[in-house]
XYZ file of C-alpha atoms in Angstrom:
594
model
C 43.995 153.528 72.072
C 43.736 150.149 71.725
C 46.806 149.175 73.705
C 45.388 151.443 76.760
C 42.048 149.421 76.412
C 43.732 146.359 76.865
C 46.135 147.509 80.112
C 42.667 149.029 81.724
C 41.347 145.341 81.495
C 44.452 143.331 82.737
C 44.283 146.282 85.446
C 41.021 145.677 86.651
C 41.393 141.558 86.181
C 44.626 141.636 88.530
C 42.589 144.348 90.900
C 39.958 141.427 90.879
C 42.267 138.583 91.384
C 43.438 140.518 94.565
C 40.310 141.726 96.006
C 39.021 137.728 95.589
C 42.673 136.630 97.472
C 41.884 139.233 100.450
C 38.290 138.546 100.552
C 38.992 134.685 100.836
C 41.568 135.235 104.005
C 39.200 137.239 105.799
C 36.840 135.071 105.270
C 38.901 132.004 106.799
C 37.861 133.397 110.082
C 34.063 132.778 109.521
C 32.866 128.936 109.448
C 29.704 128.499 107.917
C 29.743 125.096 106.819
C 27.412 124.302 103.502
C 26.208 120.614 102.873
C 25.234 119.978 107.102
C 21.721 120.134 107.620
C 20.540 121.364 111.235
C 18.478 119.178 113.008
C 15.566 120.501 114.066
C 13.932 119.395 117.902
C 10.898 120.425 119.311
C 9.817 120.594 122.979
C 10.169 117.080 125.058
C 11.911 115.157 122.119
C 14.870 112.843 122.501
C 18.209 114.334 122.120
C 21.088 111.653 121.971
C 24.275 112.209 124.056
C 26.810 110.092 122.230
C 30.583 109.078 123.842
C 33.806 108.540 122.038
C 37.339 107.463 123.609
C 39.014 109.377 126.518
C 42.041 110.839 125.001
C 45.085 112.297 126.304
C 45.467 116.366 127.824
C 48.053 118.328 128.838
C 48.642 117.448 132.543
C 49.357 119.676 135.801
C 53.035 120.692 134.684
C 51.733 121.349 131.080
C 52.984 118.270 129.220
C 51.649 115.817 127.344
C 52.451 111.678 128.987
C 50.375 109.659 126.424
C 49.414 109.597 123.079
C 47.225 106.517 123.576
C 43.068 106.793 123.503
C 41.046 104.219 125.091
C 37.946 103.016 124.674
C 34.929 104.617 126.975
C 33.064 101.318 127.676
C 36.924 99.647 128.000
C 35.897 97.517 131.158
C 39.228 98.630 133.372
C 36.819 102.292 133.285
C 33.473 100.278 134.904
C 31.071 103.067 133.213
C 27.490 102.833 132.997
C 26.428 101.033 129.573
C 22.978 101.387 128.736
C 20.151 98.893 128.045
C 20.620 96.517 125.732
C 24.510 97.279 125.701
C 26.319 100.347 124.127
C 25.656 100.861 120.043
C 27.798 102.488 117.457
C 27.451 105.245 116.054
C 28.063 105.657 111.978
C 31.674 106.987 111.492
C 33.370 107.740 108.248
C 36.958 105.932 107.517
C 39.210 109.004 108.494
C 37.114 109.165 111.846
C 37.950 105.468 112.646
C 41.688 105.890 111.552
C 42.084 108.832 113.498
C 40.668 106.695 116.566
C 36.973 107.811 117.234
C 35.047 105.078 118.545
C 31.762 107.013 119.088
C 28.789 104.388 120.902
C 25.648 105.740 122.706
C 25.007 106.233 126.256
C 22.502 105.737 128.665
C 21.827 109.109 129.614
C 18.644 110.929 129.086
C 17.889 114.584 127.261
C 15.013 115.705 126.257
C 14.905 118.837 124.822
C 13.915 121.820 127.169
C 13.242 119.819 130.133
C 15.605 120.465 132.677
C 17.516 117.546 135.641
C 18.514 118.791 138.841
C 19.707 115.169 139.639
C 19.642 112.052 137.653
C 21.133 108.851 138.761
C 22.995 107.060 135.673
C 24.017 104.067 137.291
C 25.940 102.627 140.456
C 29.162 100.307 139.847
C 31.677 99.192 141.677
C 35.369 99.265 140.751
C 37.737 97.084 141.920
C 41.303 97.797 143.737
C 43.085 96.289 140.304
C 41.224 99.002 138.436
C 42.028 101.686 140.622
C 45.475 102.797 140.173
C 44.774 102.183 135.939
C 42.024 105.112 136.283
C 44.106 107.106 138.724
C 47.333 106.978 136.635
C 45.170 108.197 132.968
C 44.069 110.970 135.494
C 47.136 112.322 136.666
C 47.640 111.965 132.637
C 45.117 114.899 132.155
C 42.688 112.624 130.049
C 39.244 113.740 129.208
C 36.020 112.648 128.739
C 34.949 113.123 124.993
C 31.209 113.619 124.632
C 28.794 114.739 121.651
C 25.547 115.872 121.538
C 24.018 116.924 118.134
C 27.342 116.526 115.974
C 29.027 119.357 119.078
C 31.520 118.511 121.252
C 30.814 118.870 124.696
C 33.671 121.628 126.179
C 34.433 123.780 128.964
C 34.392 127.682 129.277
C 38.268 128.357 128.930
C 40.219 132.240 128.752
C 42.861 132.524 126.233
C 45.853 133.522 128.315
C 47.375 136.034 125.516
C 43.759 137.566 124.337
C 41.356 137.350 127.676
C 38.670 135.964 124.741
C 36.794 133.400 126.377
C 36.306 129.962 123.988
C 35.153 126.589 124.437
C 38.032 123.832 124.992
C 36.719 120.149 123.549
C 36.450 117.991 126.229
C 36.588 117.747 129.683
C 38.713 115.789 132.749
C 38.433 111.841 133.474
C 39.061 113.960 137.063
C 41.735 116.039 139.452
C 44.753 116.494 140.871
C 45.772 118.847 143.939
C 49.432 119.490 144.353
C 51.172 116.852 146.063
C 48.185 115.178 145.888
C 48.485 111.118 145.867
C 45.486 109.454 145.023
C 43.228 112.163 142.509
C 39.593 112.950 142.413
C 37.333 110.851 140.150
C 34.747 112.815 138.358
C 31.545 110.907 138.716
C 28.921 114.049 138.332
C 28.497 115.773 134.944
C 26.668 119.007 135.188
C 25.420 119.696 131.555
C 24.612 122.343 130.143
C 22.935 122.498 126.431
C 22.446 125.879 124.623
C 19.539 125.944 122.014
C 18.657 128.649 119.254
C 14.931 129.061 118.336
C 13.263 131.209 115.696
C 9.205 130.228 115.688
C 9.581 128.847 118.988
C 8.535 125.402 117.817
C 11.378 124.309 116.353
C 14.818 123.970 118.460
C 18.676 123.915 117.612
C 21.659 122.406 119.648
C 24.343 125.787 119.226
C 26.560 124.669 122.393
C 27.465 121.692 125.017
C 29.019 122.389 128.378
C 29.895 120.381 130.937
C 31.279 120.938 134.543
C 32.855 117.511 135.568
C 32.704 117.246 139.678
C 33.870 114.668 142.059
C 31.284 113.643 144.729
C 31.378 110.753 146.686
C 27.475 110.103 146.893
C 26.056 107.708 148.840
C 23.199 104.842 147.225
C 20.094 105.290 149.132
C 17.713 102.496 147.757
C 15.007 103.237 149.681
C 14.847 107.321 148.813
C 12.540 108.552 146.462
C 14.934 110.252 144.664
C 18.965 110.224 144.315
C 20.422 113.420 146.649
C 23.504 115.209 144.342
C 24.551 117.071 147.507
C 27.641 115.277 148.565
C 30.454 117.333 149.109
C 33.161 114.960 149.950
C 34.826 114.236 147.137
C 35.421 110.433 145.035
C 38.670 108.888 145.528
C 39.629 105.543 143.918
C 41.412 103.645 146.508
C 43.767 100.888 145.434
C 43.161 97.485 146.883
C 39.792 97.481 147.904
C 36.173 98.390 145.968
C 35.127 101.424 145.344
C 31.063 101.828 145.063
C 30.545 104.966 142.715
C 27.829 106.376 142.022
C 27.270 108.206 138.632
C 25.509 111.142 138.168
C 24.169 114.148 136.097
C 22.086 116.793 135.742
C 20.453 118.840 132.366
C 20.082 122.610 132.032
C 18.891 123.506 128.730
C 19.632 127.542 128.358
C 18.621 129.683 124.995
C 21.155 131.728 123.184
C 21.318 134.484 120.134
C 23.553 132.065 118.453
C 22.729 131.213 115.035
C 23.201 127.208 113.723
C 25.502 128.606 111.351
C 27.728 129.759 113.788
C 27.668 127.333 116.074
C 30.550 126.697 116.141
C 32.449 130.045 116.374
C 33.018 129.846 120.432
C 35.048 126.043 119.890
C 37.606 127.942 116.964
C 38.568 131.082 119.077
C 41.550 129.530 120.889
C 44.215 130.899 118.414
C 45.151 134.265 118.277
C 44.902 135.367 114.211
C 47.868 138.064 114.837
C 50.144 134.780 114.453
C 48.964 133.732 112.011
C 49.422 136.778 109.880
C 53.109 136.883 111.303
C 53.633 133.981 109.482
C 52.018 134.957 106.468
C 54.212 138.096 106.697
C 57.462 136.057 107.284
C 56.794 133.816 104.475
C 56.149 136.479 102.153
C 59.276 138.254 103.030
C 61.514 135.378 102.141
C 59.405 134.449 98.937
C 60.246 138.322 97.853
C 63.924 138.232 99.134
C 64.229 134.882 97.087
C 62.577 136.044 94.291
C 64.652 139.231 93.799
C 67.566 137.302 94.148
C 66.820 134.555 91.396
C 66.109 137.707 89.299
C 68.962 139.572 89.232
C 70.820 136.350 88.936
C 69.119 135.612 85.156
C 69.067 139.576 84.388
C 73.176 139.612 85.060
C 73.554 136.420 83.109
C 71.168 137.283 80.307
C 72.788 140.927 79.871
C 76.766 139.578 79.746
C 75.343 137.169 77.246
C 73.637 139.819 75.259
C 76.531 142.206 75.981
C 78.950 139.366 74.368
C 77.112 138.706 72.027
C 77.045 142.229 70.439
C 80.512 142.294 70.604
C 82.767 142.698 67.595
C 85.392 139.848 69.448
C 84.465 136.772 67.492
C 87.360 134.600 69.585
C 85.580 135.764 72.765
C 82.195 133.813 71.272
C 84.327 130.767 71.196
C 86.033 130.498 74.759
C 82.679 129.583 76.931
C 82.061 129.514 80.451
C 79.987 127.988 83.433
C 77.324 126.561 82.810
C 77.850 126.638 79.378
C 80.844 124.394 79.048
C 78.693 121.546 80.421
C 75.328 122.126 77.844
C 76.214 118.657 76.276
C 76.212 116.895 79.605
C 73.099 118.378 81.266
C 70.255 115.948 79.435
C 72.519 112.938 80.610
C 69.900 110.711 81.831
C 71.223 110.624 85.855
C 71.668 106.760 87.297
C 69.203 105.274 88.698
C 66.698 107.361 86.726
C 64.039 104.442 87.275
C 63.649 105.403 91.258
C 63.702 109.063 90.384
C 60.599 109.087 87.944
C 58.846 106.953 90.592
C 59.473 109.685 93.312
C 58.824 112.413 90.480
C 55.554 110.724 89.677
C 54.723 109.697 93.729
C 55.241 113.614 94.714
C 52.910 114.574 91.316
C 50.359 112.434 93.125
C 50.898 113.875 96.848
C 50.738 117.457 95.438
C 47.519 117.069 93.592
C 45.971 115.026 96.765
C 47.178 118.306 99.033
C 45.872 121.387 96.684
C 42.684 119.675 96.008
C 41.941 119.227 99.383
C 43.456 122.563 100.610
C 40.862 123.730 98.134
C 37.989 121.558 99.564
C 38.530 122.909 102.934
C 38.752 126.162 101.801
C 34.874 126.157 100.105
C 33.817 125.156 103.568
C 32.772 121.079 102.823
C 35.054 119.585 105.496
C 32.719 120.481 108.559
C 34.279 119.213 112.002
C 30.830 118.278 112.139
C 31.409 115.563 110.013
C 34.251 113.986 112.299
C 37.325 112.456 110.223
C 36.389 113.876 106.990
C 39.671 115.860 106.427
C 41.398 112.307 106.605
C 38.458 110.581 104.346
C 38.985 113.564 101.367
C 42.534 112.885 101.405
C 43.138 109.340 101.582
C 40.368 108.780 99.043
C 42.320 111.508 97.096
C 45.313 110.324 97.420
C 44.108 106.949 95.835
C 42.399 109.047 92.979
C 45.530 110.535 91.938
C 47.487 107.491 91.284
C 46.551 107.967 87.759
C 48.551 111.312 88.165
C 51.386 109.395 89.810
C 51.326 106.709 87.201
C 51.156 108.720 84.179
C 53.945 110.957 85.316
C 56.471 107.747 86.547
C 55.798 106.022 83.148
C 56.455 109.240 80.983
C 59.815 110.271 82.948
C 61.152 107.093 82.607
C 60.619 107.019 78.863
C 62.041 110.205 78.491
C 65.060 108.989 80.183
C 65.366 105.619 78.029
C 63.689 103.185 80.500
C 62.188 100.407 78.241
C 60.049 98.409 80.621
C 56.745 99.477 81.541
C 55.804 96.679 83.595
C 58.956 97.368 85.592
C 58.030 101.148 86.617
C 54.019 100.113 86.789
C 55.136 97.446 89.555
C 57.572 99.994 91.133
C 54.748 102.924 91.091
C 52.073 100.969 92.509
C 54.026 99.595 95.016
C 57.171 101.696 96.404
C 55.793 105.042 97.969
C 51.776 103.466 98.887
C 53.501 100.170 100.103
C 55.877 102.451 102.534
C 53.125 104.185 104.135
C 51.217 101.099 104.149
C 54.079 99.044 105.723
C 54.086 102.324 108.426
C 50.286 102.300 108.899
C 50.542 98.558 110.486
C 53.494 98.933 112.545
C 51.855 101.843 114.308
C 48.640 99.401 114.464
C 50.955 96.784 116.382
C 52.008 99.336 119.083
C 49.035 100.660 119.183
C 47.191 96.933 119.911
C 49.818 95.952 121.808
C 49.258 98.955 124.208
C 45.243 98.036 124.406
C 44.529 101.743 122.678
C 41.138 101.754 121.216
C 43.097 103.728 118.199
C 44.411 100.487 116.394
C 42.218 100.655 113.699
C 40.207 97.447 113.375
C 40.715 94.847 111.114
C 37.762 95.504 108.952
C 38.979 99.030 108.294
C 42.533 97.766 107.385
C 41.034 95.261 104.891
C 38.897 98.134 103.788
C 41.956 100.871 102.945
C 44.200 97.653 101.390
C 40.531 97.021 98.924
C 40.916 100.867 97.986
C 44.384 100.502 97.300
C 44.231 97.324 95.055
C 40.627 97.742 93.740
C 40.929 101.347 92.325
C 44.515 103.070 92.867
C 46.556 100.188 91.566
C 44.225 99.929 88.060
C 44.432 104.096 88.239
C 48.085 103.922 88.199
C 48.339 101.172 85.552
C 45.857 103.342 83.220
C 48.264 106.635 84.098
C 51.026 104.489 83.142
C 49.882 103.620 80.470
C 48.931 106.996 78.796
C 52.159 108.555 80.243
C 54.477 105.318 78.480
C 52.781 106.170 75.282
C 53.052 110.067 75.711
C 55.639 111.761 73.295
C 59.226 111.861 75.182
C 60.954 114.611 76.658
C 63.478 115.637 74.023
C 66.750 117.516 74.710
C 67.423 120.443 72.590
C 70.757 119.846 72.219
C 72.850 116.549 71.544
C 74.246 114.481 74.480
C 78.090 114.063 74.436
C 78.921 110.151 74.466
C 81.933 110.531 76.761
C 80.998 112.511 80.188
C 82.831 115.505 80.764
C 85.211 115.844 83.759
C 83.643 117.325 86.657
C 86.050 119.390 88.917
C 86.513 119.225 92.302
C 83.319 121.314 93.893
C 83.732 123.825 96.685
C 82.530 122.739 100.183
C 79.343 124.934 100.034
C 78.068 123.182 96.868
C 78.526 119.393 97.405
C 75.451 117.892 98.074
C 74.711 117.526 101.526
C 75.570 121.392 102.087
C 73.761 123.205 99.484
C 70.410 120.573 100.637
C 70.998 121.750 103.528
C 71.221 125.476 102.522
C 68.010 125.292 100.452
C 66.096 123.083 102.688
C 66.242 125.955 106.182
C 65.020 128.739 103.845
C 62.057 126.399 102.872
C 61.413 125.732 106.347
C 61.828 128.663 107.393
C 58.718 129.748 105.449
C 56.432 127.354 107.109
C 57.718 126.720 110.868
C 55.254 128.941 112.316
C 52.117 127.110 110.576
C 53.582 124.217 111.328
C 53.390 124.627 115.085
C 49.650 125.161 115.333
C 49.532 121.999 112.799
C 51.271 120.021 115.786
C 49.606 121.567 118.101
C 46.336 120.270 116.689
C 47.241 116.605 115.787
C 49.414 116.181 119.420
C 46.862 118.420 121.823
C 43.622 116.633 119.570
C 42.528 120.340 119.085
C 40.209 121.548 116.336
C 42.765 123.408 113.454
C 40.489 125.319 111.174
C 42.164 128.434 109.512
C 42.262 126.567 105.779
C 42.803 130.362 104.866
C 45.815 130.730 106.156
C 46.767 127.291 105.422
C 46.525 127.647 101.599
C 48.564 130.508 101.314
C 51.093 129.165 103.518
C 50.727 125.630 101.100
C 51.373 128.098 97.843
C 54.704 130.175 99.325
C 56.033 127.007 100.328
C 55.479 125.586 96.554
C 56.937 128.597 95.161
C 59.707 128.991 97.910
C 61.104 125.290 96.727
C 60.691 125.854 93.320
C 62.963 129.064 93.589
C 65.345 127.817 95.520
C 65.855 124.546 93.566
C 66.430 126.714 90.603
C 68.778 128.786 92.292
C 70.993 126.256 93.659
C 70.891 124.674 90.375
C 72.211 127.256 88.645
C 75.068 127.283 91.114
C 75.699 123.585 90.469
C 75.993 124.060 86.959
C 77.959 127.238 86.773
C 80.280 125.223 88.851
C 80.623 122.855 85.668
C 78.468 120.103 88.067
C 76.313 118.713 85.352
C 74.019 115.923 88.013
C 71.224 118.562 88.468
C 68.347 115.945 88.619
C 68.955 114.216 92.052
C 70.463 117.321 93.271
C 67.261 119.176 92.427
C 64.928 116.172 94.766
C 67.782 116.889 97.332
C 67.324 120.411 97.613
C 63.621 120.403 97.426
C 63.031 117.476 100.379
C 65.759 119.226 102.850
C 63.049 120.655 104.341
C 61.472 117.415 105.501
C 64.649 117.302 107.802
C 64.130 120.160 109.428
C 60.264 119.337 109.578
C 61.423 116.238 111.501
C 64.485 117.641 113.538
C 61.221 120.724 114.643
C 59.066 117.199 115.499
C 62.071 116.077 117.699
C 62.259 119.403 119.421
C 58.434 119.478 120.186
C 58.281 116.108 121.519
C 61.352 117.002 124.554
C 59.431 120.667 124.559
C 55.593 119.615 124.909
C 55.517 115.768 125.140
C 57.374 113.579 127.833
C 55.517 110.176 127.037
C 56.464 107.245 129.726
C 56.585 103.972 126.992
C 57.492 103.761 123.006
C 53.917 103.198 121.992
């Protein structure tokens, strides 16, 4: 009676467990965002249209030519600044690495009171200029705008679905076919959807903007600036160009709520792909999991089965793995760089799940611009105790006696790689004139976080993890090293990586497209959902596969499991980059190395 009680109640906990797992997926789809508080306008107040750096598009034959943003008050552009000179805006450290430089504008909302036609300002730009603007248009770069925390975007149809959804941004201007000098888009038609309840109080719930070229003439004596020009603005090289900017405001209610504001800018995926990749990485976690079982249940039952056995000279004549038990606790060489990789990877796996996690609750709003970066770099320092505390206790366990040695190799190997790749891509990027180069105030900023608080994190870990009781083999180490024999060709070590590291990839290729896609295309990825379970198949995928191939290794009387084990596991990078390689002749064809 009692046993029955207690399956009803692991029954019902696993039925809960599963219901909370399917419940969380479906709910990946929704985006209500906790911790942003609307902003509440009523009738005739100020509402601030804020710019941030043009960035790159996918041009007229569908590829992407630059990977560079630039600044929107970068002179070579000649927009309109406003009085007193453009301000910035607050942005968090992830926004500014990711290379948002968001300043205010001169143009003029107020809420609910519509613009047929507003002059901004007149400039002129030069010949020289010219052929820069022209060229970042035939680039497909867009305009970046924000009003409220939104995006401004145009109405888009998804090819595949027929759904209509907003696309972020909008063009710098166009190109006909066979077209040689492009339209400049000098009139902004905006359009800003508000949600009311009381009809006092007013919400921003969308920003659209149709971008047009028109090649309006400056009337200084008229009492008010005509929009009606129909010839379009071209940017001819070699001799000034007088443009006129303009814009009007159209303020339009909707039945959209705040909280879902932002439903219409994360519709441009089709979930049904999603789901095929959840499916496909399910499949091979199953395959691989039935496969490591039988594997232990064969070996467990000959054991068993010879073990029973009256033979007692078949007890003595071992095999496989077996023959090598006193050689698999040998300490491998250069065990100092493999607890600092152990210990780095503790730290990168804590920084990922916690922020998986994060994102998963809802608190990284694309609201909050650059706060996915800001949780995990700040993460990532927070966990050096994690990488220090694992580092220092591996290489105990493996005899290492100097714990300033692995403190100074912790701290400064795997954080000093990434920082050593951070400022080369700063040097292309400054050498190129991108506003993306992070400034130096940031830099000094992320090197005072790495020094001020990861570096003492690491040296506490370290410390804990030096004085933490070893890892003891269970049985005694031989003194002499057995003889290993000569390995078949599908089990030395660049094979077998290579074996373990496609069925890895193979259960994340799909997720790692849209991924791409986001970070290349500057599109808003959002399906954390999806993302998580993806993040826990993959863990689980590596950690069976490892095992498996490192049962092969040592029934193969190959006793150097430990680097073999790192090998297998990382393979998958390779194929991560090789997939990066393919995307960038597929989607990208970028004219210079920076």
């Amino acid at each position: 009676m009692r046993l029955d009680r207690l399956n009803g109640r692991w029954r019902a906990t696993a039925l809960s467990i599963a219901a909370g797992l399917l419940a969380l997926v479906q709910q990946s789809s929704a985006f209500y965002l906790p911790g942003i508080a609307p902003h509440d306008y009523k009738y005739g107040d100020k509402v601030d249209l804020l710019v941030n750096s043009l960035t790159p598009s996918l041009n007229a034959d569908n590829k992407l030519e630059s990977v560079l943003s630039y600044n929107y008050y970068d002179e070579r552009f000649h927009f309109c600044r406003p009085e007193g000179g453009p301000k910035a805006a607050h942005e968090s450290l992830g926004s500014i690495l990711f290379g948002d430089r968001i300043y205010g504008s001169g143009f003029k909302l107020n809420m609910l009171k519509d613009n047929s036609c507003q002059m901004l300002c007149k400039q002129i730009i030069p010949g020289k200029d010219a052929p820069f603007i022209n060229d970042k248009i035939m680039k497909g770069y867009n305009y970046n705008w924000l009003i409220d925390g939104l995006p401004a975007a145009m109405v888009k149809v998804d090819d595949r679905t027929q759904q209509k959804f907003y696309s972020v941004g909008f063009g710098l201007g166009s190109e006909a076919l066979g077209q040689e000098v492009p339209y400049f888009n000098n009139h902004y038609d905006i359009t800003v959807q508000y949600h009311t309840v009381d009809s006092v109080h007013y919400r921003v719930v969308g920003v659209l903007v149709t971008p047009r070229s028109k090649n309006t003439k400056y009337e200084q004596d008229a009492p008010a600036q005509s929009c009606d020009a129909t010839e379009p603005m071209k940017l001819t090289p070699g001799s000034n160009n007088h443009v006129v900017f303009t814009y009007s405001v159209k303020w339009e209610m909707s039945d959209k709520s705040w909280a879902t504001r932002w439903d219409q800018y994360l519709q441009a995926i089709d979930p049904k792909i999603h789901w095929f990749s959840l499916i496909n990485s399910a499949v091979i976690v199953m395959f691989l999991s039935a496969m490591l079982g039988l594997i232990l249940m064969r070996a467990l039952h000959k054991d068993i089965a010879r073990y029973n056995a009256d033979d007692t000279e078949d007890l003595q004549e071992d095999f496989g793995w077996k023959l090598v038990h006193g050689d698999v606790f040998r300490p491998p060489q250069s065990f100092q760089y493999l607890a600092v990789l152990l210990g780095s990877g503790y730290q990168l796996f804590w920084m990922v799940l916690t922020t998986l996690v994060i994102a998963l609750l809802g608190f990284l709003s694309p609201s909050s611009r650059g706060s996915l970066t800001t949780a995990m770099l700040l993460l990532y320092i927070i966990f050096g105790f994690s990488a220090g505390f694992n580092s220092a206790h591996m290489y105990h366990s493996f005899g290492g006696k100097s714990l300033k040695r692995i403190v100074i190799m912790t701290t400064l190997f795997v954080p000093g790689v990434c920082w050593s790749l951070l400022m080369l891509i700063n040097l292309c990027l400054m050498a190129a004139n991108s506003s993306a180069a992070a400034p130096a105030g940031t830099l000094f900023g992320v090197m005072a976080l790495w020094f001020v608080i990861s570096i003492p994190l690491t040296i506490a870990g370290a410390y804990f993890g030096y004085k933490r009781k070893t890892l003891d083999p269970p049985v005694r180490v031989n003194q002499i090293p057995r003889q290993i024999p000569e390995q078949p060709w599908y089990l030395r070590p660049i094979p077998s990586a290579l074996m373990g590291g496609v069925l890895t990839f193979g259960a994340i290729f799909i997720e790692l497209y849209f991924i791409m896609n986001s970070i290349w295309f500057h599109k808003v990825y959002y399906v954390f959902g999806f993302l998580f379970l993806v993040f826990v198949i993959l863990v689980v995928t590596t950690a069976e596969v490892t095992v498996l191939l490192t049962y092969f290794h040592l029934c193969s009387e190959d006793y150097r499991w430990h680097w073999r084990s790192v090998y297998t596991a990382g393979a998958s990078a390779l194929y991560v980059f090789l997939y990066g390689v393919f995307f960038y002749f597929s989607r990208l064809r970028l004219a210079s190395f920076a």
